[in-house]
XYZ file of C-alpha atoms in Angstrom:
693
model
C -92.580 -104.616 93.022
C -91.483 -107.819 91.279
C -93.475 -109.899 93.750
C -96.634 -107.822 93.184
C -96.205 -108.067 89.419
C -95.753 -111.834 89.593
C -98.854 -112.192 91.747
C -100.856 -110.081 89.270
C -99.686 -112.200 86.350
C -100.507 -115.350 88.286
C -104.056 -114.139 88.947
C -104.484 -113.233 85.302
C -103.275 -116.679 84.189
C -105.359 -118.731 86.638
C -108.774 -118.252 85.055
C -107.656 -118.752 81.423
C -106.046 -122.062 82.420
C -109.216 -123.040 84.244
C -111.344 -122.124 81.237
C -109.050 -124.031 78.859
C -109.285 -127.122 81.071
C -113.070 -126.967 81.125
C -113.254 -126.537 77.341
C -110.929 -129.521 76.804
C -113.043 -131.586 79.234
C -116.246 -130.706 77.374
C -114.598 -131.665 74.061
C -113.340 -134.950 75.549
C -116.822 -135.863 76.810
C -118.415 -135.028 73.460
C -115.835 -137.103 71.570
C -116.174 -139.991 74.047
C -119.917 -140.078 73.443
C -119.306 -140.119 69.686
C -116.869 -142.997 70.225
C -119.553 -145.011 72.019
C -118.319 -144.663 75.617
C -120.907 -145.662 78.248
C -121.940 -143.167 80.924
C -119.941 -145.016 83.579
C -116.727 -144.253 81.647
C -117.303 -140.484 81.983
C -117.339 -140.317 85.801
C -113.635 -139.467 86.089
C -114.294 -136.135 84.381
C -115.820 -134.925 87.663
C -112.322 -134.972 89.164
C -110.960 -132.999 86.206
C -113.651 -130.330 86.563
C -113.106 -130.108 90.331
C -109.337 -129.755 89.809
C -109.841 -126.951 87.307
C -112.365 -124.959 89.339
C -110.692 -125.385 92.735
C -107.251 -124.788 91.243
C -108.456 -121.640 89.506
C -110.055 -120.255 92.681
C -107.040 -120.949 94.871
C -104.523 -119.710 92.288
C -106.511 -116.502 91.727
C -107.022 -115.699 95.414
C -103.820 -117.251 96.811
C -101.306 -117.008 93.951
C -98.405 -117.827 96.251
C -99.949 -121.133 97.346
C -98.695 -124.059 95.192
C -101.872 -126.053 95.874
C -103.841 -124.036 93.320
C -101.234 -124.456 90.602
C -100.826 -128.185 91.308
C -104.607 -128.684 91.021
C -104.684 -126.676 87.786
C -101.753 -128.690 86.416
C -103.445 -131.986 87.226
C -106.755 -130.929 85.707
C -105.102 -129.575 82.550
C -103.014 -132.747 82.084
C -106.016 -135.071 82.406
C -108.262 -132.845 80.272
C -105.622 -132.623 77.500
C -104.973 -136.351 77.693
C -108.678 -137.195 77.344
C -109.269 -134.672 74.566
C -106.242 -135.817 72.549
C -106.959 -139.518 73.165
C -110.637 -139.344 72.203
C -109.789 -137.159 69.169
C -107.174 -139.671 67.998
C -109.455 -142.630 68.650
C -112.243 -141.094 66.587
C -110.003 -140.038 63.723
C -107.949 -143.253 63.596
C -110.210 -146.085 64.827
C -113.873 -145.064 64.815
C -113.934 -143.007 61.628
C -110.510 -143.243 59.980
C -109.418 -140.148 58.094
C -112.288 -137.985 59.357
C -110.128 -135.718 61.568
C -106.788 -134.079 60.702
C -103.691 -134.798 62.777
C -105.545 -137.603 64.550
C -102.583 -139.972 64.493
C -100.203 -137.326 65.888
C -102.543 -136.499 68.797
C -102.420 -140.111 69.930
C -98.959 -139.376 71.357
C -99.826 -137.041 74.368
C -102.403 -139.509 75.685
C -99.626 -141.958 76.547
C -97.804 -139.866 79.159
C -99.942 -136.892 80.348
C -101.629 -139.021 83.022
C -98.286 -139.401 84.860
C -97.680 -135.679 85.727
C -101.446 -135.363 86.364
C -101.270 -137.987 89.108
C -98.000 -136.595 90.516
C -99.452 -133.075 90.795
C -102.408 -134.366 92.790
C -100.082 -136.384 95.055
C -97.933 -133.321 95.881
C -100.877 -131.213 97.119
C -100.903 -132.406 100.801
C -97.242 -131.359 101.183
C -98.291 -127.693 100.829
C -101.653 -127.780 102.619
C -103.094 -125.447 103.824
C -100.985 -122.257 103.684
C -98.617 -123.139 100.821
C -95.585 -123.769 103.020
C -93.803 -127.106 102.870
C -94.610 -129.407 105.781
C -90.926 -129.660 106.643
C -87.582 -129.133 104.871
C -87.043 -132.884 105.231
C -89.706 -133.424 102.555
C -87.668 -131.732 99.827
C -85.595 -134.833 98.928
C -88.780 -136.916 98.845
C -90.475 -134.432 96.519
C -87.477 -134.399 94.189
C -87.521 -138.197 94.168
C -91.194 -138.203 93.100
C -90.458 -135.570 90.450
C -87.501 -137.573 89.115
C -89.518 -140.794 88.894
C -92.338 -138.871 87.230
C -89.973 -137.416 84.626
C -88.450 -140.862 83.961
C -91.903 -142.387 83.550
C -92.931 -139.577 81.178
C -89.869 -140.192 78.983
C -90.313 -143.960 78.803
C -94.094 -143.855 78.298
C -93.736 -141.227 75.599
C -92.184 -143.949 73.377
C -94.264 -146.831 74.737
C -95.638 -148.828 71.789
C -99.247 -149.848 71.384
C -102.531 -148.330 72.576
C -103.095 -146.352 75.771
C -105.379 -148.500 77.913
C -106.621 -145.472 79.889
C -108.670 -144.133 76.948
C -112.144 -145.708 76.735
C -113.793 -147.345 74.884
C -111.166 -147.361 72.089
C -107.726 -145.834 71.709
C -105.237 -145.139 68.948
C -101.669 -146.515 68.894
C -98.730 -144.320 69.881
C -97.223 -142.901 66.656
C -93.802 -142.577 68.376
C -93.818 -145.998 70.005
C -90.540 -147.936 70.000
C -90.693 -151.689 69.878
C -89.375 -153.333 73.020
C -89.886 -150.325 75.347
C -93.199 -151.516 76.745
C -91.757 -153.458 79.762
C -89.550 -150.513 80.759
C -92.405 -148.052 80.311
C -94.741 -150.210 82.398
C -92.105 -150.544 85.125
C -91.309 -146.824 85.361
C -95.000 -145.934 85.164
C -95.770 -148.303 88.010
C -92.908 -146.886 90.095
C -94.114 -143.326 89.466
C -97.684 -144.187 90.428
C -96.509 -146.108 93.498
C -94.238 -143.238 94.577
C -97.080 -140.727 94.095
C -99.504 -142.867 96.092
C -97.050 -143.398 98.952
C -96.228 -139.692 99.013
C -99.949 -138.781 98.980
C -100.794 -140.938 101.989
C -97.610 -140.054 103.890
C -98.068 -136.302 103.421
C -101.769 -136.519 104.252
C -100.997 -138.467 107.411
C -98.392 -135.877 108.382
C -100.932 -133.079 107.951
C -103.344 -134.847 110.289
C -100.587 -135.626 112.796
C -99.362 -132.047 112.913
C -102.924 -130.806 113.401
C -103.477 -132.846 116.586
C -102.796 -129.849 118.817
C -103.953 -127.186 116.372
C -106.670 -124.748 117.372
C -108.931 -122.303 115.615
C -108.872 -122.047 111.822
C -106.068 -124.606 111.326
C -108.056 -127.258 113.152
C -111.167 -126.517 111.084
C -109.128 -126.714 107.871
C -107.961 -130.208 108.723
C -111.524 -131.158 109.666
C -112.667 -130.251 106.171
C -109.988 -132.454 104.660
C -110.786 -135.302 107.036
C -114.511 -134.991 106.344
C -114.026 -135.283 102.581
C -111.578 -138.173 102.890
C -113.957 -139.957 105.255
C -116.806 -139.697 102.743
C -114.534 -140.980 99.993
C -113.579 -143.983 102.127
C -117.267 -144.715 102.771
C -118.039 -144.569 99.050
C -115.063 -146.822 98.219
C -116.224 -149.291 100.874
C -119.720 -149.255 99.382
C -118.371 -149.813 95.890
C -116.282 -152.732 97.137
C -119.272 -154.364 98.800
C -121.435 -153.980 95.689
C -118.619 -155.044 93.355
C -117.866 -158.207 95.320
C -121.544 -159.207 95.457
C -122.784 -158.372 91.927
C -121.684 -161.663 90.389
C -119.124 -160.088 88.045
C -115.353 -160.378 88.311
C -113.525 -157.329 89.614
C -113.486 -155.321 92.829
C -115.922 -152.588 91.785
C -119.430 -152.733 90.252
C -119.507 -153.717 86.606
C -120.757 -150.887 84.331
C -122.761 -149.302 87.135
C -123.032 -145.605 86.308
C -124.467 -144.664 89.713
C -121.596 -146.099 91.696
C -119.020 -144.880 89.183
C -120.289 -141.313 89.438
C -120.466 -141.659 93.228
C -116.800 -142.625 93.240
C -115.864 -139.712 91.009
C -117.909 -137.297 93.091
C -116.369 -138.505 96.357
C -112.826 -137.966 95.071
C -113.838 -134.577 93.672
C -115.209 -133.686 97.092
C -111.697 -133.975 98.522
C -110.504 -131.235 96.164
C -113.551 -129.095 96.964
C -112.831 -129.479 100.682
C -109.212 -128.462 100.080
C -110.383 -125.321 98.329
C -112.833 -124.426 101.102
C -110.179 -124.992 103.753
C -107.559 -122.885 101.974
C -109.897 -120.029 101.070
C -111.616 -120.281 104.509
C -115.072 -119.903 102.982
C -117.735 -120.814 105.566
C -114.904 -122.642 107.312
C -116.679 -123.240 110.605
C -119.713 -124.914 109.004
C -117.784 -128.191 109.094
C -118.901 -129.157 112.617
C -122.564 -128.907 111.686
C -121.943 -130.698 108.386
C -120.124 -133.587 110.087
C -122.973 -134.034 112.588
C -125.646 -134.157 109.902
C -123.599 -136.507 107.747
C -123.138 -138.819 110.726
C -126.918 -138.959 111.193
C -127.487 -139.755 107.541
C -124.835 -142.473 107.400
C -125.985 -144.056 110.661
C -129.625 -144.080 109.613
C -128.816 -145.494 106.179
C -126.688 -148.250 107.689
C -129.384 -149.140 110.231
C -132.151 -149.251 107.627
C -130.063 -151.253 105.171
C -128.960 -153.671 107.859
C -132.516 -154.126 109.125
C -133.777 -154.760 105.589
C -131.068 -157.310 104.778
C -131.559 -159.093 108.092
C -135.340 -159.341 107.746
C -135.220 -160.403 104.121
C -132.570 -163.016 104.917
C -134.557 -164.449 107.828
C -137.831 -164.527 105.913
C -136.214 -165.835 102.751
C -134.784 -168.794 104.629
C -138.306 -170.033 105.337
C -139.773 -169.559 101.829
C -138.942 -170.779 98.365
C -137.450 -168.488 95.761
C -140.807 -167.965 94.057
C -141.944 -165.889 97.015
C -139.168 -163.276 96.589
C -141.569 -160.361 96.002
C -143.667 -160.996 99.161
C -140.485 -161.578 101.121
C -138.991 -158.283 99.913
C -142.234 -156.473 100.693
C -142.327 -157.928 104.188
C -138.670 -157.066 104.725
C -139.243 -153.462 103.656
C -142.262 -153.181 105.962
C -140.403 -154.562 108.964
C -137.396 -152.348 108.220
C -139.706 -149.330 108.063
C -141.302 -150.279 111.407
C -137.870 -150.584 112.978
C -136.599 -147.457 111.295
C -139.351 -145.070 112.419
C -138.672 -145.151 116.182
C -134.931 -145.472 115.574
C -134.960 -142.433 113.324
C -136.924 -140.438 115.905
C -134.585 -141.452 118.734
C -131.409 -140.831 116.771
C -132.635 -137.542 115.331
C -133.529 -136.321 118.799
C -130.075 -137.195 120.128
C -128.342 -135.487 117.223
C -130.581 -132.418 117.531
C -129.586 -132.138 121.184
C -125.943 -132.508 120.222
C -126.126 -129.918 117.433
C -128.955 -127.567 118.425
C -129.283 -128.128 122.151
C -132.750 -128.415 123.630
C -134.554 -125.976 121.378
C -137.201 -128.637 120.639
C -138.081 -128.968 124.343
C -138.489 -125.437 125.690
C -140.428 -126.637 128.736
C -137.446 -128.666 129.923
C -135.156 -125.646 129.531
C -137.529 -123.362 131.445
C -137.988 -125.961 134.186
C -134.231 -126.430 134.551
C -133.679 -122.673 134.727
C -136.322 -122.361 137.436
C -134.881 -125.233 139.474
C -131.356 -123.836 139.311
C -132.487 -120.362 140.288
C -134.420 -121.787 143.249
C -131.263 -123.494 144.480
C -129.166 -120.333 144.057
C -128.713 -118.604 147.391
C -126.119 -116.015 146.417
C -127.431 -113.083 144.383
C -124.178 -112.838 142.429
C -124.629 -116.444 141.258
C -127.953 -115.699 139.541
C -126.232 -114.176 136.513
C -123.729 -117.007 136.157
C -126.441 -119.660 136.582
C -128.720 -118.053 133.982
C -125.856 -117.588 131.519
C -124.654 -121.184 131.868
C -128.201 -122.556 131.480
C -128.869 -120.635 128.270
C -125.555 -121.629 126.718
C -125.939 -125.269 127.725
C -129.515 -125.454 126.483
C -128.806 -124.175 122.965
C -125.087 -124.970 122.551
C -124.379 -121.317 121.753
C -120.880 -119.956 121.193
C -121.408 -116.882 123.359
C -123.862 -115.799 126.056
C -123.664 -112.669 128.196
C -126.056 -110.965 130.597
C -125.635 -107.215 131.112
C -127.672 -105.355 133.719
C -128.552 -101.671 133.717
C -126.514 -101.135 136.872
C -123.280 -102.197 135.148
C -123.022 -105.830 136.252
C -122.343 -108.523 133.659
C -121.373 -112.164 133.248
C -120.273 -113.846 130.020
C -119.359 -117.256 128.637
C -117.534 -117.701 125.343
C -115.926 -115.259 122.931
C -118.136 -112.390 121.751
C -118.908 -112.266 118.017
C -118.645 -109.100 115.958
C -122.409 -108.490 116.025
C -124.101 -110.411 118.845
C -127.868 -110.853 119.009
C -129.318 -108.594 121.714
C -132.551 -109.496 123.538
C -133.799 -106.998 126.151
C -134.496 -108.194 129.682
C -137.683 -106.615 130.998
C -139.439 -107.022 134.344
C -141.892 -104.149 134.405
C -138.962 -101.958 133.385
C -135.758 -102.583 131.389
C -133.285 -104.366 133.663
C -130.591 -105.417 131.187
C -129.802 -107.253 127.957
C -129.124 -110.834 126.923
C -126.310 -110.978 124.313
C -125.928 -114.116 122.221
C -123.640 -115.574 119.576
C -124.713 -118.347 117.147
C -123.454 -121.879 117.356
C -120.090 -122.749 115.920
C -120.588 -123.222 112.198
C -123.682 -121.008 111.976
C -123.968 -117.335 111.119
C -127.303 -116.523 112.796
C -129.978 -117.808 115.146
C -133.168 -119.357 113.774
C -136.739 -118.413 114.596
C -137.155 -121.386 116.944
C -134.105 -120.395 118.956
C -135.251 -116.782 119.126
C -138.702 -117.795 120.410
C -137.176 -119.945 123.132
C -134.695 -117.214 124.028
C -137.519 -114.680 124.285
C -139.277 -116.946 126.809
C -136.047 -117.432 128.726
C -135.410 -113.683 128.679
C -138.682 -113.009 130.503
C -137.751 -115.377 133.331
C -134.162 -114.126 133.446
C -135.452 -110.550 133.576
C -137.511 -111.370 136.652
C -134.486 -113.008 138.262
C -132.278 -110.006 137.465
C -134.894 -107.666 138.885
C -135.012 -109.773 142.047
C -131.228 -109.595 142.285
C -131.323 -105.825 141.920
C -134.050 -105.557 144.562
C -132.073 -107.779 146.896
C -128.929 -105.731 146.322
C -130.840 -102.534 147.025
C -132.317 -104.046 150.176
C -128.873 -105.139 151.325
C -127.473 -101.696 150.530
C -130.294 -100.008 152.457
C -129.781 -102.384 155.352
C -126.084 -101.545 155.379
C -126.880 -97.823 155.239
C -129.361 -98.236 158.091
C -126.795 -100.089 160.153
C -124.195 -97.381 159.505
C -126.758 -94.700 160.394
C -127.556 -96.443 163.656
C -123.879 -96.716 164.447
C -123.426 -93.000 163.745
C -126.386 -92.153 165.958
C -125.048 -94.277 168.789
C -121.594 -92.747 168.438
C -123.023 -89.217 168.314
C -125.216 -89.884 171.336
C -122.346 -91.281 173.368
C -120.066 -88.416 172.342
C -122.725 -85.929 173.401
C -123.170 -87.725 176.726
C -119.414 -87.657 177.297
C -119.292 -83.921 176.504
C -122.144 -83.213 178.897
C -120.548 -85.324 181.620
C -117.209 -83.561 181.135
C -118.795 -80.113 181.211
C -120.860 -80.952 184.283
C -117.996 -82.679 186.093
C -115.228 -80.217 185.252
C -117.178 -76.960 185.095
C -120.575 -76.747 186.696
C -119.916 -79.406 189.357
C -116.911 -77.729 191.002
C -118.604 -74.331 190.766
C -121.675 -75.551 192.647
C -119.524 -77.375 195.186
C -117.534 -74.165 195.844
C -120.753 -72.202 196.233
C -121.937 -74.679 198.840
C -118.700 -74.523 200.800
C -118.539 -70.698 200.827
C -122.179 -70.479 201.830
C -121.462 -72.741 204.806
C -118.422 -70.560 205.763
C -120.520 -67.375 205.536
C -123.133 -68.993 207.715
C -120.513 -69.827 210.344
C -119.014 -66.331 210.296
C -122.369 -64.692 210.784
C -123.414 -61.118 209.877
C -120.613 -58.746 209.061
C -118.511 -57.216 206.340
C -116.557 -60.427 205.626
C -119.742 -62.431 205.234
C -121.129 -59.809 202.879
C -118.026 -60.071 200.639
C -118.360 -63.822 200.560
C -122.050 -63.546 199.676
C -121.179 -61.199 196.806
C -118.644 -63.753 195.488
C -121.291 -66.462 195.831
C -123.704 -64.372 193.720
C -121.061 -63.898 190.977
C -120.246 -67.601 190.922
C -123.940 -68.481 190.852
C -124.451 -66.245 187.806
C -121.469 -67.933 186.155
C -122.996 -71.342 186.887
C -126.304 -70.198 185.379
C -124.435 -69.079 182.244
C -122.758 -72.471 182.030
C -126.134 -74.187 182.285
C -127.509 -71.995 179.515
C -124.432 -72.793 177.365
C -125.058 -76.499 177.838
C -128.721 -76.092 176.974
C -127.869 -74.047 173.897
C -125.531 -76.799 172.766
C -128.418 -79.275 172.869
C -130.897 -77.061 170.983
C -130.827 -73.347 170.114
C -133.242 -71.694 172.556
C -134.395 -69.247 169.915
C -136.152 -72.107 168.147
C -138.377 -72.710 171.178
C -139.247 -69.039 171.654
C -139.342 -67.658 168.079
C -139.582 -70.724 165.791
C -137.350 -71.455 162.818
C -138.015 -68.272 160.841
C -137.678 -66.049 163.905
C -134.477 -67.757 165.027
C -132.914 -67.191 161.604
C -134.013 -63.543 161.568
C -132.477 -63.106 165.034
C -129.224 -64.710 163.897
C -129.093 -62.529 160.758
C -129.817 -59.387 162.815
C -126.791 -60.106 165.002
C -124.446 -60.218 162.007
C -121.563 -57.741 161.912
C -122.272 -54.637 159.862
C -119.191 -55.259 157.712
C -120.577 -58.564 156.427
C -122.557 -59.119 153.199
C -126.187 -57.999 152.968
C -128.623 -60.828 153.783
C -132.065 -61.083 152.190
C -134.363 -63.441 154.054
C -137.686 -64.766 152.717
C -140.065 -67.129 154.505
C -143.802 -67.787 154.685
C -145.695 -65.673 157.174
C -146.545 -68.754 159.190
C -144.646 -72.006 158.982
C -146.468 -75.188 159.973
C -145.453 -77.027 163.110
C -142.175 -78.691 162.274
C -140.504 -81.625 164.005
C -137.790 -80.554 166.401
C -135.144 -82.484 164.454
C -136.131 -80.724 161.204
C -135.956 -77.288 162.851
C -132.514 -77.967 164.314
C -131.148 -79.370 161.032
C -132.509 -76.463 158.958
C -131.171 -73.897 161.460
C -127.697 -75.461 161.639
C -127.459 -75.835 157.815
C -128.538 -72.205 157.282
C -126.085 -70.899 159.880
C -123.225 -72.917 158.416
C -124.054 -71.756 154.872
C -124.178 -68.116 156.051
C -120.867 -68.464 157.851
C -119.270 -69.909 154.701
C -120.645 -67.047 152.625
C -119.293 -64.448 155.083
C -115.861 -66.043 155.598
C -114.989 -67.511 152.197
C -117.285 -66.333 149.392
C -116.497 -62.600 149.446
C -120.130 -62.073 148.527
C -122.089 -58.809 148.459
C -125.513 -60.361 148.886
C -126.764 -63.606 150.391
C -130.328 -64.781 149.819
C -131.950 -67.132 152.349
C -135.309 -68.594 151.398
C -137.627 -71.035 153.231
C -140.499 -72.714 151.340
C -142.933 -75.515 152.084
C -143.736 -77.957 149.265
C -146.065 -80.770 150.208
C -144.465 -82.521 153.128
C -141.027 -81.077 152.549
C -139.221 -78.020 153.848
C -136.900 -76.429 151.279
C -134.019 -74.233 152.364
C -132.052 -72.227 149.776
C -128.978 -70.171 150.612
C -127.499 -68.451 147.548
C -124.636 -65.949 147.485
C -123.147 -63.946 144.610
C -119.590 -64.565 145.654
C -116.580 -65.903 143.794
C -117.672 -69.563 143.928
C -115.547 -72.647 144.380
C -112.628 -73.635 142.217
C -112.931 -76.949 140.304
C -111.500 -79.860 142.246
C -111.537 -77.979 145.549
C -112.231 -80.488 148.376
C -115.175 -80.096 150.735
C -114.534 -78.800 154.189
C -115.885 -79.981 157.528
C -118.879 -77.659 157.265
C -119.985 -79.140 153.925
C -119.864 -82.667 155.290
C -121.742 -81.551 158.419
C -124.583 -80.043 156.371
C -124.991 -83.181 154.270
C -124.904 -85.467 157.311
C -127.619 -83.445 159.085
C -129.893 -83.807 156.035
C -129.108 -87.488 155.503
C -129.904 -88.317 159.127
C -133.502 -87.175 158.575
C -133.897 -88.872 155.204
C -133.520 -85.599 153.318
C -130.811 -84.300 151.048
C -128.445 -81.361 150.865
C -126.737 -80.330 147.638
C -124.091 -77.688 147.065
C -123.576 -76.268 143.576
C -120.886 -73.770 142.802
C -118.680 -72.562 139.982
C -116.204 -69.705 139.595
C -118.046 -66.425 139.032
C -121.550 -67.811 139.677
C -121.573 -67.949 143.442
C -122.616 -70.857 145.639
C -126.064 -72.326 146.225
C -126.861 -74.611 149.158
C -130.193 -76.420 148.837
C -131.542 -78.596 151.650
C -134.782 -80.574 151.405
C -136.000 -81.890 154.755
C -139.153 -83.810 155.791
C -141.873 -81.888 157.645
C -143.275 -85.027 159.298
C -141.521 -87.716 161.307
C -142.711 -90.773 163.148
C -142.952 -89.987 166.845
C -141.860 -92.631 169.308
C -142.873 -93.019 172.908
C -140.461 -93.573 175.707
C -137.452 -91.751 177.046
C -135.389 -89.452 174.865
C -132.544 -91.509 173.423
C -130.268 -88.542 173.687
C -130.824 -88.013 177.420
C -127.982 -88.780 179.723
C -128.509 -91.783 181.793
């Protein structure tokens, strides 16, 4: 509870402190203008404003992070110092006696800059999550704080004017004669300690982030980006300051460069705030790339201009400076145009991929797909090509048959582009580039073109898979046919060899014995035995023939054979209702056998297992299909009950002819067997493949 209350108070205090700092800054600027300060002397107020705003945001949203409070402290110290110093300068020096308490307010201006600098220097030690870099930094921090406190005490009684207030300043009303050397020494030590701590802590942050990943790495990138820009601006100011003909390192009274310096330092604080609050954190990669292009182009153009002007100026007198400058600008422009185009193209490829050259992407996709032999590699090749072409964070291809291939981590709401090749075949799922929140119109147009080609490739893969599956099914069907044929041949051979063969051999031997005996009672008995055995042999032959094909089909047709089978049912069985057209068309022999066997098996199941009262058998002809329905009103099958041998046999007979057989059943609703078989088959010449050889 105490922690929540403290956090609430901290949030409530953050914005008032920020507002107070901004008001003091506005007052300081107004007073500085009244005191005659040039515009270049106001550039440091950018840092004060940045400290106030960033500190207020971080303190309000992350009250437990010291970075926000340190930034607020620094901004408030500098704003109060400037406001008090300018107020005192106006009331004491510019217009004496015009402002009350002006002399007394000259005192805070002498020492507030010291804690302001120290607060800024301590920020890297708590970046980015508010935790100290390491416990070993505590003694160093206390050393900086102690030196800062010592410098504050000594500078609070430093005599004379504060040189940091421009353009004029008032003397310290509490100054003590003789303390200036000590105050200067302690102030220098405090500033030196703050600077060393700032660079050491910043370097430690970068060093610890070498192996960081994800958000932590992006946070450090923001800090590095801002510091890099500041270094570039400082380098530019040094170059201009050393070449402007005035003493000093930086440009003399140059408002543009002064404000550039203030803005660059302020950018460091803004980057700290973005990194800590994680606002648009991953935009940094795109921002760094674009900044690199701008800096490189500017350096190239400036270098080309200086080089051309220098070369041309060496051959002309100083009176021709305008023509020389014009010629230098023209040559620099001529050099810059192709360089800009080349560099911009390279950076666009680095940042955006090849969205500006859709033909190259389409051609590469086509070439890679042509070289892909394995159907499973089509998805991976297409996915890799799309991601490589546009530098996307996530690409996935999903097909309607459940196959997929992905690259990258999926975003919360990926862009979905349908893959169509005459019919929907899948989807292309995409995530924007790192640092972007959506895909642009140019990317979407290119992706739509790629999706059409990928859809065709996916459809080809599906067709190839289906063809391979059908080929495998055909091969398995052929193997089953061969196995069934050989099993049937073996059964026939066994029946002929073990049954009919010995019977016929015995008949032959007894007939020869009866012939040798001659007429008589013994011969007559042997002839009677021969007749009995011959009838048995005939019955065996008929049994073998019936096993090959029910003879009733040849004499009565399919409908008649089923009626004959139903008529032979036991009286105790369920009542059978049979319906069939008056005249069935000529059916292939295989269709007749399959329909007869399926119907008989279904009737047997109904009689043995269903406990049905009535069984309906119906034959219908629809187009080129024969439909067989066998429906009973029995108890039905229990859920999860496995199929028996008869069920598998019925389905296999239908599948062998290219038809289908379905069995639907539920407790209390009975069982329905539906077989759909072709009424036409392709006849082949030659010997019967099922004949024994």
